[in-house]
Coordinates of C-alpha atoms in Angstrom, one line a residue:
M34 CA -11.9 -20.2 -7.5
N35 CA -9.8 -23.0 -6.9
D36 CA -6.8 -23.9 -8.9
G37 CA -8.8 -25.6 -12.0
L38 CA -12.1 -23.9 -12.3
T39 CA -13.6 -20.3 -11.2
I40 CA -17.8 -19.7 -11.1
F41 CA -19.6 -16.7 -11.0
T42 CA -23.2 -16.2 -11.4
D43 CA -25.5 -13.6 -13.0
N44 CA -28.7 -13.1 -11.7
L45 CA -29.9 -10.6 -14.4
N46 CA -29.3 -12.9 -17.1
A47 CA -30.6 -16.1 -14.6
A48 CA -26.7 -17.8 -15.5
W49 CA -23.7 -19.3 -14.0
Y50 CA -20.6 -18.7 -15.8
T51 CA -17.7 -21.1 -15.8
V52 CA -14.4 -20.3 -16.3
P53 CA -11.1 -22.4 -16.6
V54 CA -7.5 -21.7 -14.6
F55 CA -5.8 -22.0 -18.1
L56 CA -3.7 -20.0 -19.6
N57 CA -4.7 -17.0 -22.7
T58 CA -8.0 -18.1 -22.0
M59 CA -10.5 -17.2 -23.0
I60 CA -13.2 -20.6 -22.8
I61 CA -16.5 -19.0 -20.8
G62 CA -18.7 -21.9 -20.0
I63 CA -23.0 -20.8 -19.0
I64 CA -25.2 -22.4 -17.4
H65 CA -29.1 -21.3 -17.2
Y66 CA -30.6 -21.6 -14.3
N67 CA -33.6 -23.1 -16.3
G68 CA -32.1 -25.7 -15.6
T69 CA -32.0 -26.2 -11.8
T70 CA -35.6 -24.2 -9.9
C71 CA -33.8 -21.0 -8.9
D72 CA -34.6 -17.6 -9.4
F73 CA -31.9 -16.0 -7.4
V74 CA -28.9 -17.1 -6.3
N75 CA -27.7 -16.5 -3.1
S76 CA -24.0 -17.9 -3.4
V77 CA -21.2 -20.8 -5.1
V78 CA -18.9 -22.4 -3.7
V79 CA -15.9 -24.7 -5.1
P80 CA -14.5 -27.7 -3.5
I81 CA -10.6 -26.5 -2.5
S82 CA -9.0 -29.3 -4.4
N83 CA -8.8 -29.6 -8.5
I84 CA -12.5 -31.0 -9.1
S85 CA -14.6 -29.7 -11.7
T86 CA -18.1 -29.7 -9.5
F87 CA -19.8 -26.7 -8.1
V88 CA -22.5 -25.8 -5.2
Y89 CA -24.6 -23.4 -4.9
N90 CA -27.8 -22.1 -2.7
C91 CA -30.5 -20.2 -3.7
I92 CA -34.0 -18.9 -3.5
D93 CA -36.6 -20.6 -5.9
L94 CA -40.1 -18.9 -7.9
Q95 CA -42.1 -19.7 -4.9
G96 CA -40.0 -18.1 -2.1
R97 CA -37.9 -21.0 -0.9
N98 CA -34.2 -21.7 -0.2
V99 CA -32.6 -24.6 -2.1
I100 CA -29.3 -25.9 -2.5
G101 CA -27.7 -28.1 -5.4
L102 CA -24.9 -29.6 -7.1
F103 CA -23.5 -29.2 -10.4
E104 CA -21.0 -32.1 -11.6
S105 CA -19.0 -31.5 -14.7
N106 CA -17.9 -34.7 -17.4
A107 CA -15.9 -32.4 -19.6
T108 CA -14.0 -28.5 -19.5
C109 CA -17.2 -26.0 -19.3
S110 CA -19.5 -29.2 -19.7
F111 CA -21.8 -29.6 -16.1
Y112 CA -25.2 -31.6 -15.4
S113 CA -27.4 -30.7 -12.4
S114 CA -26.7 -34.1 -10.2
N115 CA -28.9 -33.1 -7.3
E116 CA -31.3 -30.4 -5.7
Q117 CA -32.9 -30.0 -2.8
I118 CA -35.8 -27.6 -1.1
V119 CA -35.0 -26.7 2.5
F120 CA -38.9 -26.9 3.6
N121 CA -40.5 -24.8 6.5
Y122 CA -38.7 -22.2 6.8
S123 CA -39.0 -18.6 5.0
T124 CA -36.9 -16.3 2.3
Q125 CA -33.7 -16.2 3.9
D126 CA -31.8 -13.0 2.9
N127 CA -28.6 -13.9 4.8
F128 CA -27.5 -17.7 3.2
I129 CA -24.5 -18.4 2.7
I130 CA -22.9 -21.9 2.8
S131 CA -19.1 -23.3 3.1
I132 CA -17.6 -26.6 1.7
N133 CA -15.0 -28.3 3.7
E134 CA -11.3 -29.5 3.0
D135 CA -12.6 -33.3 2.6
N136 CA -14.9 -31.6 0.0
T137 CA -17.6 -34.2 1.1
A138 CA -20.0 -32.3 3.0
I139 CA -21.6 -28.3 2.5
Y140 CA -22.6 -26.1 5.9
G141 CA -25.4 -23.9 5.2
F142 CA -26.1 -20.9 7.9
A143 CA -29.3 -18.8 7.7
G144 CA -31.1 -16.4 9.5
D145 CA -33.6 -18.8 10.9
F146 CA -31.9 -22.7 9.9
L147 CA -28.6 -24.9 9.6
F148 CA -27.7 -27.7 7.7
Y149 CA -25.1 -30.3 6.5
Y150 CA -25.1 -31.5 3.0
E151 CA -23.6 -34.5 2.0
L152 CA -21.9 -34.7 -1.1
N153 CA -22.4 -38.3 -1.5
S154 CA -24.0 -40.8 -3.6
T155 CA -27.4 -40.5 -0.8
F156 CA -27.3 -36.6 -0.8
Q157 CA -28.1 -36.7 2.7
L158 CA -29.8 -33.0 4.1
S159 CA -29.6 -32.5 7.9
V160 CA -31.7 -29.3 8.9
W161 CA -31.5 -27.4 12.8
P162 CA -32.9 -24.2 13.7
N163 CA -30.6 -21.6 14.2
S164 CA -30.4 -21.1 18.0
L165 CA -26.8 -19.0 17.3
N166 CA -29.2 -15.9 16.9
I167 CA -26.8 -14.6 14.2
S168 CA -27.8 -12.9 11.0
P169 CA -24.8 -14.7 9.1
L170 CA -23.2 -12.7 6.6
A171 CA -19.9 -14.6 5.6
V172 CA -18.2 -18.1 6.4
D173 CA -15.1 -19.7 5.9
I174 CA -13.9 -23.5 7.1
G175 CA -10.7 -23.3 4.7
A176 CA -8.5 -26.2 4.9
N177 CA -10.1 -27.7 8.4
I178 CA -13.4 -29.8 8.8
D179 CA -13.6 -29.7 12.8
Y180 CA -14.0 -25.5 13.0
A181 CA -15.6 -22.5 10.9
V182 CA -15.7 -19.2 11.9
V183 CA -18.7 -17.1 11.0
V184 CA -18.9 -13.1 10.3
D185 CA -22.8 -12.0 11.5
Y186 CA -24.9 -9.4 13.5
C187 CA -26.6 -10.5 16.5
Q188 CA -29.8 -9.0 17.0
L189 CA -29.9 -7.5 20.7
T190 CA -33.0 -6.1 20.6
P191 CA -35.6 -5.6 18.2
A192 CA -33.9 -2.6 17.0
Y193 CA -30.6 -2.7 17.3
A194 CA -28.0 -5.0 16.3
V195 CA -24.2 -5.2 16.3
D196 CA -21.1 -7.5 14.8
C197 CA -20.7 -10.9 16.6
D198 CA -18.1 -13.1 14.7
F199 CA -18.6 -16.7 16.1
I200 CA -15.9 -19.8 16.0
V201 CA -18.4 -22.7 15.3
S202 CA -18.1 -26.4 16.1
L203 CA -18.9 -28.8 13.0
N204 CA -20.1 -31.7 14.4
R205 CA -19.4 -34.5 11.3
S206 CA -21.6 -36.4 13.8
L207 CA -24.5 -34.7 12.2
S208 CA -25.7 -32.7 14.9
C209 CA -26.4 -29.2 14.9
P210 CA -23.1 -26.9 14.7
N211 CA -23.0 -24.6 18.2
S212 CA -20.8 -22.1 18.8
T213 CA -17.9 -22.3 20.8
N214 CA -16.3 -18.7 21.7
A215 CA -16.8 -15.3 19.8
F216 CA -14.5 -12.8 18.1
S217 CA -13.6 -9.1 20.3
M218 CA -15.6 -7.1 17.4
I219 CA -15.1 -3.1 17.1
T220 CA -18.0 -1.1 18.6
P221 CA -18.8 2.6 17.8
N222 CA -18.1 3.8 21.1
Q223 CA -14.3 3.0 20.2
F224 CA -14.9 5.7 17.7
A225 CA -14.2 10.1 18.5
Y226 CA -16.8 11.8 18.9
S227 CA -16.3 14.0 15.7
D228 CA -15.8 10.2 13.8
P229 CA -19.3 9.9 11.5
R230 CA -19.0 5.8 12.7
I231 CA -19.9 6.7 16.5
N232 CA -23.7 6.7 14.8
Q233 CA -22.9 3.0 12.4
Y234 CA -25.7 0.8 14.1
L235 CA -27.7 -2.0 12.6
T236 CA -31.6 -2.1 12.8
N237 CA -33.1 -5.2 11.5
S238 CA -30.2 -7.6 10.8
P239 CA -32.0 -10.4 9.1
H240 CA -32.7 -8.2 6.0
Y241 CA -29.4 -8.0 3.2
S242 CA -28.0 -4.5 2.9
A243 CA -24.8 -3.6 0.6
Q244 CA -23.0 -0.9 3.5
T245 CA -23.3 -4.3 6.0
V246 CA -21.7 -6.6 4.1
M247 CA -18.7 -8.5 6.0
R248 CA -16.2 -11.0 4.6
V249 CA -13.9 -13.5 6.1
S250 CA -11.0 -15.5 5.5
I251 CA -9.0 -18.4 7.4
A252 CA -5.6 -19.0 6.8
W253 CA -5.5 -22.8 9.3
R254 CA -1.5 -22.9 8.4
T255 CA -0.6 -19.9 10.6
R256 CA -4.0 -19.9 12.3
C257 CA -4.9 -16.5 11.2
V258 CA -8.3 -14.8 10.5
L259 CA -8.6 -11.9 8.1
I260 CA -12.0 -10.1 9.0
G261 CA -13.6 -7.6 7.5
V262 CA -15.9 -4.8 8.3
Q263 CA -17.2 -3.2 5.5
S264 CA -19.7 -0.2 7.5
F265 CA -16.4 0.3 9.3
N266 CA -13.9 0.8 6.6
M267 CA -11.9 -1.5 8.8
V268 CA -10.0 -4.8 8.6
L269 CA -9.2 -6.8 12.0
L270 CA -6.9 -9.7 12.0
Y271 CA -6.9 -12.3 14.7
S272 CA -5.8 -15.7 15.5
L273 CA -7.4 -18.2 16.4
D274 CA -5.9 -19.0 19.3
D275 CA -6.7 -15.5 21.0
P276 CA -10.1 -14.4 19.7
M277 CA -10.4 -11.6 22.4
H278 CA -7.5 -9.8 21.4
P279 CA -6.9 -8.6 17.8
I280 CA -3.5 -8.8 15.9
G281 CA -3.4 -6.2 14.7
T282 CA -6.0 -3.3 12.2
R283 CA -6.0 -1.2 9.4
Q284 CA -8.6 0.8 8.5
N285 CA -8.8 3.5 5.2
G286 CA -10.2 6.6 7.1
I287 CA -13.1 8.6 8.4
E288 CA -15.5 10.1 6.1
L289 CA -15.0 6.5 3.6
M290 CA -16.4 3.3 3.5
D291 CA -15.5 -0.4 1.5
F292 CA -12.2 -0.5 2.6
D293 CA -12.8 -4.7 3.2
K294 CA -15.4 -5.3 0.7
S295 CA -13.7 -8.1 -0.1
V296 CA -10.3 -10.0 2.0
A297 CA -8.6 -13.4 1.1
W298 CA -5.1 -14.8 2.4
L299 CA -2.9 -15.0 -1.2
N300 CA -2.6 -18.6 -1.0
D301 CA -2.6 -21.5 1.8
Q302 CA 0.6 -20.5 3.3
G303 CA -1.2 -17.7 5.3
E304 CA 1.6 -15.4 4.9
K305 CA 0.2 -12.5 2.9
A306 CA -3.2 -10.8 2.8
V307 CA -5.0 -9.7 -0.3
I308 CA -7.7 -7.2 0.7
L309 CA -10.1 -4.9 -2.3
A310 CA -9.5 -1.4 -0.8
N311 CA -11.9 0.5 -1.9
S312 CA -13.5 4.1 -1.2
Y313 CA -16.8 4.5 -1.3
T314 CA -18.5 8.0 0.7
Y315 CA -19.7 6.9 3.9
S316 CA -22.9 9.5 3.8
N317 CA -24.7 9.0 0.2
Y318 CA -22.4 5.3 -0.8
Q319 CA -21.1 6.7 -4.1
W320 CA -18.1 5.0 -5.1
I321 CA -15.0 6.8 -5.6
S322 CA -12.2 4.0 -6.4
S323 CA -10.7 1.0 -6.0
F324 CA -7.8 -1.2 -5.6
M325 CA -6.2 -4.5 -4.6
H326 CA -3.5 -3.9 -2.0
I327 CA -1.5 -7.4 -0.8
Y328 CA 0.3 -7.0 2.9
D329 CA 2.8 -9.2 3.8
I330 CA 1.5 -9.8 6.8
Q331 CA 4.6 -12.2 7.9
S332 CA 7.1 -9.8 7.8
D333 CA 5.6 -6.2 7.9
G334 CA 2.8 -7.2 10.5
F335 CA -0.6 -5.4 10.4
S336 CA -1.7 -1.7 11.3
D337 CA -2.4 1.5 10.1
S338 CA 1.1 2.4 8.9
T339 CA 1.6 -0.7 7.2
Q340 CA 2.8 -0.4 3.5
P341 CA 1.3 -3.1 0.9
V342 CA 4.1 -4.5 -1.1
L343 CA 1.5 -4.0 -4.3
I344 CA -1.0 -2.3 -5.1
Y345 CA -3.2 -3.2 -8.5
P346 CA -3.4 -1.9 -10.7
N347 CA 0.1 0.0 -11.2
S348 CA 2.0 1.4 -14.1
Q349 CA 3.3 -1.9 -14.6
Q350 CA -0.3 -4.2 -14.0
I351 CA -2.7 -2.3 -16.0
L352 CA -6.0 -2.7 -15.5
F353 CA -7.8 -5.0 -17.7
R354 CA -8.4 -3.8 -20.6
W355 CA -12.3 -4.6 -20.6
L356 CA -12.4 -4.4 -16.5
V357 CA -14.4 -0.7 -15.5
P358 CA -12.6 0.9 -12.7
E359 CA -14.9 -0.2 -9.9
L360 CA -14.2 -3.8 -8.6
I361 CA -16.7 -5.3 -6.6
R362 CA -15.1 -8.5 -5.3
L363 CA -12.1 -11.0 -5.5
V364 CA -11.4 -14.5 -4.8
C365 CA -7.9 -16.8 -4.1
S366 CA -7.0 -19.8 -4.8
S367 CA -4.5 -22.5 -2.9
H368 CA -1.8 -21.8 -5.2
G369 CA -1.8 -17.8 -5.6
H370 CA -4.1 -17.3 -8.6
L371 CA -6.1 -14.6 -7.9
A372 CA -9.2 -13.9 -9.4
I373 CA -11.5 -10.2 -9.4
F374 CA -14.6 -9.1 -10.7
D375 CA -15.6 -5.8 -12.0
D376 CA -19.3 -3.8 -11.4
L377 CA -20.6 -5.3 -14.5
G378 CA -19.9 -9.2 -13.2
I379 CA -16.8 -9.1 -15.8
P380 CA -14.2 -11.7 -14.3
A381 CA -10.4 -11.5 -14.6
T382 CA -7.6 -14.0 -13.1
I383 CA -3.9 -12.8 -12.7
Y384 CA -1.6 -15.8 -12.5
S385 CA 0.8 -16.5 -9.9
T386 CA 4.0 -16.7 -12.1
P387 CA 7.5 -18.6 -11.3
S388 CA 10.4 -16.4 -10.0
G389 CA 12.5 -14.3 -12.4
T390 CA 9.1 -13.4 -14.1
Y391 CA 5.5 -12.0 -13.5
P392 CA 2.4 -11.5 -14.6
N393 CA 1.7 -8.9 -17.4
T394 CA -2.6 -8.0 -17.2
N395 CA -2.0 -6.1 -20.5
S396 CA -4.0 -9.3 -22.0
T397 CA -6.5 -9.8 -24.5
Y398 CA -7.8 -12.7 -22.6
F399 CA -9.8 -12.9 -19.4
T400 CA -5.8 -14.5 -17.6
S401 CA -2.8 -12.7 -17.1
N402 CA 0.4 -13.6 -19.0
T403 CA 3.7 -14.8 -17.5
V404 CA 6.6 -12.2 -18.7
P405 CA 10.6 -11.9 -17.8
C406 CA 11.3 -9.3 -15.2
I407 CA 12.1 -6.0 -16.3
R408 CA 16.2 -5.6 -16.8
G409 CA 17.5 -4.8 -13.3
T410 CA 14.8 -6.2 -11.2
Y411 CA 14.5 -9.9 -10.2
R412 CA 11.8 -12.0 -8.0
N413 CA 13.4 -15.3 -6.5
Y414 CA 10.1 -16.8 -5.2
T415 CA 6.0 -17.3 -7.0
G416 CA 3.7 -15.0 -6.9
I417 CA 2.0 -12.5 -8.8
E418 CA 3.6 -9.8 -7.3
L419 CA 6.0 -7.6 -9.2
C420 CA 10.2 -7.9 -9.5
V421 CA 11.8 -5.3 -8.1
P422 CA 15.6 -3.8 -8.7
C423 CA 18.4 -4.1 -6.0
S424 CA 19.7 -1.9 -3.5
N425 CA 22.6 0.4 -4.1
G426 CA 25.7 -1.8 -3.7
T427 CA 24.6 -5.1 -5.3
Y428 CA 23.3 -5.6 -8.5
V429 CA 20.6 -8.6 -10.7
Y430 CA 22.6 -11.7 -11.2
S431 CA 20.9 -15.0 -11.3
N432 CA 17.8 -13.9 -10.1
S433 CA 19.3 -12.4 -7.2
C434 CA 20.6 -9.6 -6.0
S435 CA 25.1 -9.9 -5.9
P436 CA 27.6 -7.0 -3.8
C437 CA 29.3 -5.1 -6.3
T438 CA 33.1 -6.8 -5.6
L439 CA 35.1 -4.4 -7.7
P440 CA 37.1 -1.3 -5.6
D441 CA 36.2 1.2 -8.1
S442 CA 32.6 -0.5 -9.4
F443 CA 29.5 1.4 -10.1
C444 CA 26.3 0.1 -9.0
P445 CA 23.7 1.8 -8.8
Y446 CA 20.4 1.5 -7.5
G447 CA 18.3 -0.9 -10.0
A448 CA 21.8 -2.2 -11.7
V449 CA 21.9 -5.0 -13.9
E450 CA 25.6 -5.3 -13.7
E451 CA 29.2 -4.6 -12.0
I452 CA 31.2 -2.1 -14.0
S453 CA 34.3 -0.4 -13.1
Y454 CA 34.7 3.3 -13.0
S455 CA 37.5 3.0 -15.5
T456 CA 35.8 2.0 -18.2
F457 CA 33.7 5.5 -18.3
E458 CA 35.2 9.0 -20.2
S459 CA 35.8 11.6 -18.6
I460 CA 33.9 14.5 -20.7
E461 CA 34.5 18.4 -20.1
Q462 CA 31.3 20.4 -19.8
D463 CA 32.2 23.3 -18.5
Q464 CA 31.9 25.9 -21.6
D465 CA 33.3 29.6 -21.6
Y466 CA 31.2 32.7 -21.9
F467 CA 31.7 34.4 -24.9
E468 CA 34.9 37.4 -24.4
S469 CA 33.3 41.2 -24.8
P470 CA 34.3 43.4 -28.1
E471 CA 37.0 45.5 -27.5
N472 CA 35.5 48.5 -29.3
T473 CA 32.3 49.4 -27.7
V474 CA 32.0 52.9 -29.4
F475 CA 28.8 52.4 -31.6
D476 CA 30.3 54.5 -34.4
D477 CA 33.1 52.1 -34.2
I478 CA 31.1 48.8 -33.9
L479 CA 29.1 50.2 -37.2
M480 CA 31.4 51.0 -39.1
Q481 CA 33.6 48.0 -38.5
N482 CA 30.3 45.3 -39.4
I483 CA 30.0 47.9 -42.2
F484 CA 32.8 46.9 -43.8
S485 CA 33.5 42.9 -42.8
F486 CA 32.7 39.9 -45.1
N487 CA 32.0 37.1 -43.0
A488 CA 32.1 33.5 -45.6
Q489 CA 30.9 30.7 -43.3
S490 CA 27.6 30.7 -45.1
D491 CA 25.6 31.6 -48.1
H492 CA 23.0 33.5 -45.9
C493 CA 26.1 35.9 -43.9
V494 CA 27.0 36.6 -47.5
L495 CA 24.1 38.0 -49.1
V496 CA 22.9 39.7 -45.9
S497 CA 26.5 41.9 -45.7
P498 CA 26.4 45.4 -46.3
I499 CA 29.3 46.0 -48.0
T500 CA 27.2 43.1 -50.9
C501 CA 24.9 45.3 -51.4
V502 CA 27.7 48.1 -51.7
L503 CA 30.0 46.1 -54.3
L504 CA 26.6 45.5 -56.1
V505 CA 24.8 49.1 -56.8
I506 CA 28.4 49.9 -57.8
A507 CA 28.9 46.7 -60.5
L508 CA 25.2 47.9 -61.9
G509 CA 26.2 51.5 -61.5
T510 CA 29.4 50.9 -63.5
R511 CA 27.6 48.9 -65.9
S512 CA 25.4 51.7 -66.2
I513 CA 28.0 54.1 -67.1
R514 CA 29.9 51.8 -69.8
R515 CA 26.8 51.5 -71.5
E516 CA 26.0 55.0 -71.6
T517 CA 29.6 55.9 -72.9
I518 CA 29.9 53.5 -75.8
R519 CA 26.0 55.1 -76.9
R520 CA 27.0 57.9 -77.1
G521 CA 30.7 57.9 -77.0
Q522 CA 30.9 60.7 -74.8
F523 CA 31.3 61.2 -71.3
V524 CA 28.6 63.1 -69.4
A525 CA 29.7 64.9 -65.8
D526 CA 26.7 66.2 -65.0
N527 CA 24.7 62.5 -65.5
S528 CA 28.0 60.5 -63.7
S529 CA 27.8 63.4 -61.3
H530 CA 24.3 62.2 -60.5
R531 CA 24.8 58.6 -60.5
Q532 CA 27.1 59.0 -57.9
F533 CA 24.4 61.3 -55.9
V534 CA 22.2 58.4 -56.1
V535 CA 24.7 55.5 -55.2
G536 CA 25.6 57.1 -52.6
Q537 CA 22.2 58.0 -51.5
F538 CA 21.2 54.1 -51.6
F539 CA 24.2 53.2 -49.8
A540 CA 23.2 55.3 -47.0
W541 CA 19.6 53.6 -46.9
V542 CA 21.5 50.3 -46.8
I543 CA 23.7 51.5 -43.4
G544 CA 20.9 53.0 -41.7
R545 CA 18.7 49.6 -42.2
N546 CA 21.3 47.8 -41.0
V547 CA 22.1 49.3 -37.8
N548 CA 18.1 49.2 -37.3

């Protein structure tokens, strides 16, 4: 990846995919292998500067090692410009390439040979036998054309190989690169007896293994090197001026691996490191989780206690909706853009955004979009990190934290402006408990409730015992009047009977309400 183009390859479908680094893009160009002799592509590199070309190395159908170049005359329109075969060498499992800063040449490292491939009209290819006794796994030249760092395994005996990383001098006089210095690497005997990594060793380094992949990234501005040793679940930080003593290390605990499946410097400033913090089981290499960590090494250092300044995905920057959770690779451009790839080979790009904004990954495109900082947060530099709140006693003003100056100001964590306490209205929140009634005798309470009449609501009137009593009396009186009018006389016996019925009903109502 560079600031204008992202390239990735798919050996299952025999194609390269090109994604231009544009905002809100769903453009993907497809270049099929049938335009070349490739059967399996090992890797692909692009120039550091914004040039629409890329170089690949691959294995053809006859098992030969191939190096080739594609150039572009329009967006996503590439054509094969040159392809050459490295003759007289067998198929190489560990076959890596890197491009120098001025984009004029490619250096290649394999188990059996080294080569120099000029990117000009002559496309001269110089090949030498590998006299370094290494099985290279990763290389980075970075912004330098004199030196490269190669991470690899050294085969000490036919049944035992160890990590051995070198600083390699790149002789532009078309002579074979040679090793100038070695890094002091981690060894199994440095782990505790109970740590399963103490038994970690490699028998046959020339053959590829997913569990033994290593990564390297150089920041030439600070002369710092990140080396990821996947089998030890560890990332090591070195200075090129003192490769025998690591500046710092960070690991992800025992019984796990793949914390360092991919490492990179976020931009060409060499201040922040990006690590693909995967977790796989150590025993059977089963995936558990994938996160991307960013560490501010210049400010916080680098150790097991160092906390990342950003973990992706998070609640604000969710995983791109088309990505699967298992991430396998990340790369960065010189301006801080970040491309990530999932286990299915699907890409997504998180753009570096200006101050006062942050990249939103809840997008329908292959790229993030730029959104303003949430109220009460700020970020005063360009990057992919989230905006952060101001501390207590300050508030966000003009994309920075301004101290509160009012004598009675209210400025909590994440304040959006300075407010005086006098603007707040005091609200009494205390509530008195209900007082107990004066009557505590059950009979008194019963009689008090029977003859009480609460007219505050229709429901209270309807269920009141006195309402039932008045209703029955009214009905009884109406019946007596009708009987008197019909017979013209008052029957004492019937009246007594009705009074008896009313009394019985009255007693039933009282008993029902008491229960």
